[in-house]
Amino acid sequence: MEADGWDPVQYEQFKAERSQPFHDLVALLRPVPGGRVLDLGCGTGELTRLLHEHLGAAVTVGVDSSPAMLEQAGAFAGGGLSFEPGDIEVLGPAPPVDVVFANAALQWVPEHEAVLERWASLLGPGGQLAVQVPANLDHPSHRVIRELATEAPFATAGDGPPPDDRVRSVLAPERYAERLHELGFAEQHVRLQVYGHVLPSTDAVVEWTKGTSLTRMRRHFPADVYEAFVAAYRDRLVAELGDRRPYFYAFRRILLWAAR
Ligand SMILES: C[S@@+](CC[C@H](N)C(=O)[O-])C[C@H]1O[C@@H](n2cnc3c(N)ncnc32)[C@H](O)[C@@H]1O
């Protein structure tokens, strides 16, 4: 685990499950032969490579704030694809691009209406925006983390109040559709999709969230408290969902695409 909380090995454990929404999002895009593409929150870079090739782009830049992720991404650079550190919430002025793409990254920043406006401003004429964001705030996998964090002994065991779940910033699908209209996009496609992930057992959900939602708790608690938190989380999750083998993890995601 790196200091920034991202653990590419843990994150890649459910690679096949995590990559299906990426492929569904890419399928919404029109190719941009010779064009310029931005992949915001690019992660380990492997999917950015596929995006770059699928779109036929001349230049694709993957942006991420995690040194651990960027270190992995370096292996996929070349042929017009590069990676750079940056904060996708506050991207500076840059030459206009043909595609702004963000798979499973928007949820890590607050104020989605403002962020979408900033991302849309990066597009040139005819530009396309494509975003996929998890929308499973109410699933026990997320709710139990929030509940436990406010209960003894965990409520007071970290440095300050427990960090909020970033997925809380995610808007309703129809609000994204309205926002895209307000931002002047001529065409759009917004949908809520449920991905059914067949995990070996209920407690495999813990391995899943260790790569995402639990990273904030790992940063918040000392190591021994974090271990105790994960154990309590596993127990409560299994008690609530039952010890199922396999466990069908129904995961809601919003996919949005729009063109200028
Ligand atoms: C769930 S991963 C998704 C990675 C990749 N897009 C994929 O589909 O596999 C989210 C990524 O967003 C990055 N991220 C989170 N907040 C960020 C920010 N404010 N600026 C830049 N990158 C950020 C994380 O470092 C992480 O690599």
Short mmCIF file of C-alpha atoms and ligand atoms in Angstrom, two decimals:
data_model
loop_
_atom_site.label_atom_id
_atom_site.label_comp_id
_atom_site.label_asym_id
_atom_site.label_seq_id
_atom_site.Cartn_x
_atom_site.Cartn_y
_atom_site.Cartn_z
CA MET A 1 0.00 0.00 0.00
CA GLU A 2 1.33 3.41 -0.95
CA ALA A 3 1.12 6.58 1.10
CA ASP A 4 -1.65 7.94 -1.13
CA GLY A 5 -3.87 4.99 -0.16
CA TRP A 6 -4.08 3.38 -3.62
CA ASP A 7 -2.97 -0.20 -3.92
CA PRO A 8 -2.84 -1.25 -7.59
CA VAL A 9 -2.51 -4.96 -6.67
CA GLN A 10 -5.63 -4.90 -4.50
CA TYR A 11 -7.49 -2.83 -7.10
CA GLU A 12 -6.56 -5.21 -9.92
CA GLN A 13 -7.93 -8.26 -8.06
CA PHE A 14 -11.31 -7.84 -9.72
CA LYS A 15 -9.93 -6.75 -13.04
CA ALA A 16 -12.49 -8.53 -15.25
CA GLU A 17 -15.45 -7.21 -13.22
CA ARG A 18 -14.05 -3.69 -13.15
CA SER A 19 -13.23 -3.60 -16.86
CA GLN A 20 -16.72 -4.47 -18.22
CA PRO A 21 -18.16 -0.98 -17.49
CA PHE A 22 -15.06 0.48 -19.16
CA HIS A 23 -15.81 -1.48 -22.34
CA ASP A 24 -19.48 -0.44 -22.20
CA LEU A 25 -18.43 3.20 -21.85
CA VAL A 26 -15.93 2.98 -24.71
CA ALA A 27 -18.68 1.49 -26.89
CA LEU A 28 -20.64 4.76 -26.52
CA LEU A 29 -17.81 6.78 -28.07
CA ARG A 30 -17.30 7.59 -31.74
CA PRO A 31 -13.72 6.98 -32.89
CA VAL A 32 -11.57 10.11 -33.26
CA PRO A 33 -8.87 9.16 -35.79
CA GLY A 34 -5.83 11.39 -35.24
CA GLY A 35 -7.61 13.11 -32.34
CA ARG A 36 -6.68 14.14 -28.82
CA VAL A 37 -8.00 12.29 -25.77
CA LEU A 38 -7.81 12.85 -22.02
CA ASP A 39 -8.31 9.90 -19.63
CA LEU A 40 -9.00 11.40 -16.22
CA GLY A 41 -8.17 9.22 -13.20
CA CYS A 42 -6.50 6.74 -15.56
CA GLY A 43 -5.31 4.37 -12.83
CA THR A 44 -2.92 1.63 -13.90
CA GLY A 45 -2.99 2.70 -17.57
CA GLU A 46 -3.84 -0.63 -19.17
CA LEU A 47 -7.38 0.49 -20.03
CA THR A 48 -6.06 3.87 -21.22
CA ARG A 49 -3.97 1.96 -23.77
CA LEU A 50 -7.11 0.17 -25.02
CA LEU A 51 -8.98 3.48 -25.17
CA HIS A 52 -6.16 5.13 -27.15
CA GLU A 53 -6.08 2.29 -29.68
CA HIS A 54 -9.85 1.87 -29.96
CA LEU A 55 -10.40 5.56 -30.70
CA GLY A 56 -7.48 5.76 -33.14
CA ALA A 57 -6.24 8.85 -31.29
CA ALA A 58 -2.94 10.52 -32.14
CA VAL A 59 -2.46 11.77 -28.59
CA THR A 60 -3.91 10.40 -25.37
CA VAL A 61 -2.90 11.71 -21.97
CA GLY A 62 -3.78 9.75 -18.84
CA VAL A 63 -3.97 11.91 -15.72
CA ASP A 64 -3.88 10.56 -12.18
CA SER A 65 -2.91 11.87 -8.75
CA SER A 66 -1.60 8.54 -7.43
CA PRO A 67 2.15 7.93 -7.78
CA ALA A 68 1.49 4.18 -7.27
CA MET A 69 -0.96 4.07 -10.17
CA LEU A 70 1.25 6.22 -12.42
CA GLU A 71 4.22 3.99 -11.76
CA GLN A 72 2.23 1.05 -13.16
CA ALA A 73 0.88 3.14 -16.04
CA GLY A 74 4.36 3.99 -17.30
CA ALA A 75 4.63 0.49 -18.79
CA PHE A 76 1.78 1.28 -21.24
CA ALA A 77 3.13 4.62 -22.50
CA GLY A 78 4.32 5.18 -26.06
CA GLY A 79 2.90 5.66 -29.56
CA GLY A 80 1.16 8.90 -28.59
CA LEU A 81 0.05 7.70 -25.15
CA SER A 82 1.55 9.36 -22.10
CA PHE A 83 0.72 9.71 -18.43
CA GLU A 84 1.07 12.66 -16.11
CA PRO A 85 0.34 13.55 -12.51
CA GLY A 86 -2.56 15.92 -11.95
CA ASP A 87 -5.71 16.64 -9.99
CA ILE A 88 -8.79 15.94 -12.11
CA GLU A 89 -10.88 18.24 -9.93
CA VAL A 90 -8.93 21.35 -10.91
CA LEU A 91 -7.41 20.76 -14.34
CA GLY A 92 -5.67 23.83 -15.70
CA PRO A 93 -6.17 25.38 -19.15
CA ALA A 94 -5.01 23.09 -21.96
CA PRO A 95 -5.39 22.75 -25.74
CA PRO A 96 -8.93 21.53 -26.60
CA VAL A 97 -9.39 17.77 -26.88
CA ASP A 98 -11.81 15.54 -28.81
CA VAL A 99 -12.67 13.20 -25.93
CA VAL A 100 -12.71 13.63 -22.17
CA PHE A 101 -13.02 10.17 -20.65
CA ALA A 102 -13.30 9.21 -16.98
CA ASN A 103 -14.01 5.63 -15.92
CA ALA A 104 -14.67 5.12 -12.20
CA ALA A 105 -12.90 8.36 -11.23
CA LEU A 106 -15.55 11.11 -10.91
CA GLN A 107 -16.76 9.68 -7.58
CA TRP A 108 -13.43 10.61 -6.00
CA VAL A 109 -14.09 14.31 -6.40
CA PRO A 110 -16.93 16.42 -4.91
CA GLU A 111 -19.26 18.88 -6.66
CA HIS A 112 -20.00 16.95 -9.80
CA GLU A 113 -22.02 19.71 -11.44
CA ALA A 114 -19.07 22.09 -11.32
CA VAL A 115 -16.55 19.39 -12.24
CA LEU A 116 -18.57 18.36 -15.31
CA GLU A 117 -18.63 22.00 -16.41
CA ARG A 118 -14.83 22.16 -16.08
CA TRP A 119 -14.39 18.88 -17.97
CA ALA A 120 -16.80 20.01 -20.70
CA SER A 121 -14.77 23.21 -21.13
CA LEU A 122 -11.77 21.08 -22.16
CA LEU A 123 -13.59 19.90 -25.30
CA GLY A 124 -13.23 21.36 -28.76
CA PRO A 125 -16.06 21.51 -31.34
CA GLY A 126 -17.78 18.12 -31.73
CA GLY A 127 -16.00 16.89 -28.61
CA GLN A 128 -17.32 13.95 -26.59
CA LEU A 129 -17.53 13.45 -22.84
CA ALA A 130 -17.78 9.89 -21.48
CA VAL A 131 -18.03 9.15 -17.77
CA GLN A 132 -18.82 6.05 -15.73
CA VAL A 133 -19.45 6.41 -12.01
CA PRO A 134 -20.52 3.87 -9.35
CA ALA A 135 -23.92 4.56 -7.78
CA ASN A 136 -24.13 1.97 -5.03
CA LEU A 137 -24.11 4.21 -1.95
CA ASP A 138 -27.03 2.32 -0.39
CA HIS A 139 -25.63 -1.17 -0.86
CA PRO A 140 -24.54 -2.81 2.44
CA SER A 141 -20.96 -2.94 1.07
CA HIS A 142 -20.89 0.86 1.44
CA ARG A 143 -23.51 1.48 4.12
CA VAL A 144 -21.89 -0.84 6.68
CA ILE A 145 -18.57 1.03 6.37
CA ARG A 146 -20.35 4.33 7.11
CA GLU A 147 -22.29 2.85 10.04
CA LEU A 148 -19.31 1.19 11.73
CA ALA A 149 -17.18 4.31 11.35
CA THR A 150 -19.59 6.27 13.54
CA GLU A 151 -19.83 3.59 16.26
CA ALA A 152 -17.57 2.83 19.24
CA PRO A 153 -14.69 2.14 19.30
CA PHE A 154 -14.04 3.36 15.75
CA ALA A 155 -15.78 6.76 15.92
CA THR A 156 -13.00 8.20 18.07
CA ALA A 157 -10.08 5.98 17.00
CA GLY A 158 -8.95 8.01 14.00
CA ASP A 159 -7.53 11.44 13.47
CA GLY A 160 -10.70 13.57 13.45
CA PRO A 161 -14.17 12.57 12.25
CA PRO A 162 -14.47 9.55 9.92
CA PRO A 163 -14.00 10.49 6.27
CA ASP A 164 -17.18 10.60 4.26
CA ASP A 165 -17.97 8.14 1.49
CA ARG A 166 -17.01 9.80 -1.80
CA VAL A 167 -19.86 8.02 -3.58
CA ARG A 168 -22.16 10.38 -1.64
CA SER A 169 -21.35 13.07 -4.26
CA VAL A 170 -22.84 10.94 -7.04
CA LEU A 171 -26.00 12.48 -8.49
CA ALA A 172 -29.18 10.83 -9.77
CA PRO A 173 -28.91 9.72 -13.42
CA GLU A 174 -31.55 12.25 -14.47
CA ARG A 175 -29.61 15.09 -12.83
CA TYR A 176 -26.55 14.19 -14.92
CA ALA A 177 -28.80 14.25 -18.01
CA GLU A 178 -30.13 17.68 -17.05
CA ARG A 179 -26.62 18.95 -16.38
CA LEU A 180 -25.37 17.78 -19.78
CA HIS A 181 -28.28 19.63 -21.39
CA GLU A 182 -27.50 22.78 -19.36
CA LEU A 183 -23.88 22.55 -20.49
CA GLY A 184 -25.02 22.76 -24.09
CA PHE A 185 -24.37 19.21 -25.29
CA ALA A 186 -26.39 18.53 -28.44
CA GLU A 187 -26.56 14.75 -27.97
CA GLN A 188 -26.48 12.58 -24.90
CA HIS A 189 -26.96 9.06 -23.55
CA VAL A 190 -27.32 8.53 -19.80
CA ARG A 191 -28.19 5.21 -18.20
CA LEU A 192 -28.18 3.36 -14.92
CA GLN A 193 -26.86 -0.16 -15.31
CA VAL A 194 -26.68 -2.96 -12.76
CA TYR A 195 -23.58 -5.13 -13.10
CA GLY A 196 -23.95 -8.54 -11.49
CA HIS A 197 -20.58 -9.66 -10.20
CA VAL A 198 -20.44 -13.29 -9.12
CA LEU A 199 -17.92 -13.36 -6.27
CA PRO A 200 -16.75 -16.62 -4.65
CA SER A 201 -18.35 -15.73 -1.30
CA THR A 202 -19.98 -12.89 0.60
CA ASP A 203 -16.75 -11.95 2.33
CA ALA A 204 -15.03 -11.48 -1.03
CA VAL A 205 -16.90 -8.16 -1.03
CA VAL A 206 -14.36 -7.09 1.60
CA GLU A 207 -11.51 -7.76 -0.82
CA TRP A 208 -13.39 -5.64 -3.38
CA THR A 209 -13.92 -2.63 -1.10
CA LYS A 210 -10.34 -2.88 0.24
CA GLY A 211 -9.34 -1.68 -3.22
CA THR A 212 -11.80 1.24 -3.18
CA SER A 213 -14.05 2.46 -0.34
CA LEU A 214 -11.97 1.06 2.51
CA THR A 215 -8.86 2.96 1.34
CA ARG A 216 -10.21 6.05 3.10
CA MET A 217 -10.43 4.09 6.37
CA ARG A 218 -6.93 2.74 5.89
CA ARG A 219 -5.68 6.31 5.71
CA HIS A 220 -7.83 7.38 8.67
CA PHE A 221 -6.90 4.71 11.25
CA PRO A 222 -3.63 3.42 12.70
CA ALA A 223 -2.79 0.01 11.19
CA ASP A 224 -4.07 -2.09 14.11
CA VAL A 225 -7.38 -0.21 14.28
CA TYR A 226 -7.80 -0.59 10.54
CA GLU A 227 -7.38 -4.37 10.85
CA ALA A 228 -10.02 -4.46 13.61
CA PHE A 229 -12.31 -2.29 11.50
CA VAL A 230 -12.03 -4.62 8.51
CA ALA A 231 -12.76 -7.65 10.74
CA ALA A 232 -15.87 -5.96 12.21
CA TYR A 233 -16.96 -4.91 8.71
CA ARG A 234 -16.60 -8.47 7.41
CA ASP A 235 -18.63 -9.88 10.32
CA ARG A 236 -21.46 -7.40 9.95
CA LEU A 237 -21.58 -7.76 6.18
CA VAL A 238 -21.80 -11.54 6.36
CA ALA A 239 -24.44 -11.31 9.12
CA GLU A 240 -26.50 -8.93 6.99
CA LEU A 241 -26.09 -10.58 3.59
CA GLY A 242 -25.71 -14.18 4.67
CA ASP A 243 -22.69 -16.40 4.06
CA ARG A 244 -23.45 -17.08 0.40
CA ARG A 245 -21.14 -19.03 -1.89
CA PRO A 246 -21.10 -17.69 -4.51
CA TYR A 247 -22.30 -14.19 -3.71
CA PHE A 248 -24.03 -12.17 -6.44
CA TYR A 249 -22.83 -8.58 -5.98
CA ALA A 250 -25.37 -6.31 -7.71
CA PHE A 251 -23.46 -3.15 -8.47
CA ARG A 252 -25.22 -0.02 -9.77
CA ARG A 253 -23.32 2.25 -12.13
CA ILE A 254 -24.20 5.32 -14.16
CA LEU A 255 -22.82 5.66 -17.67
CA LEU A 256 -23.00 8.99 -19.40
CA TRP A 257 -21.95 10.13 -22.84
CA ALA A 258 -22.52 13.44 -24.55
CA ALA A 259 -21.33 15.19 -27.69
CA ARG A 260 -21.07 18.91 -28.47
C1 LIG B 1 -11.21 3.47 -9.30
S1 LIG B 1 -9.74 4.01 -10.05
C2 LIG B 1 -10.14 3.93 -11.79
C3 LIG B 1 -8.93 3.79 -12.65
C4 LIG B 1 -9.20 3.60 -14.15
N1 LIG B 1 -9.91 4.72 -14.73
C5 LIG B 1 -9.93 2.30 -14.43
O1 LIG B 1 -10.97 2.35 -15.06
O2 LIG B 1 -9.44 1.25 -14.02
C6 LIG B 1 -9.83 5.74 -9.71
C7 LIG B 1 -8.56 6.49 -10.06
O3 LIG B 1 -8.79 7.88 -9.87
C8 LIG B 1 -7.63 8.47 -9.31
N2 LIG B 1 -8.02 9.71 -8.64
C9 LIG B 1 -8.82 9.85 -7.56
N3 LIG B 1 -8.95 11.15 -7.25
C10 LIG B 1 -8.21 11.84 -8.15
C11 LIG B 1 -7.95 13.22 -8.36
N4 LIG B 1 -8.51 14.16 -7.59
N5 LIG B 1 -7.13 13.58 -9.37
C12 LIG B 1 -6.57 12.62 -10.18
N6 LIG B 1 -6.80 11.31 -10.04
C13 LIG B 1 -7.61 10.92 -9.03
C14 LIG B 1 -7.09 7.42 -8.38
O4 LIG B 1 -5.73 7.62 -8.12
C15 LIG B 1 -7.37 6.13 -9.18
O5 LIG B 1 -6.29 5.76 -9.98
#
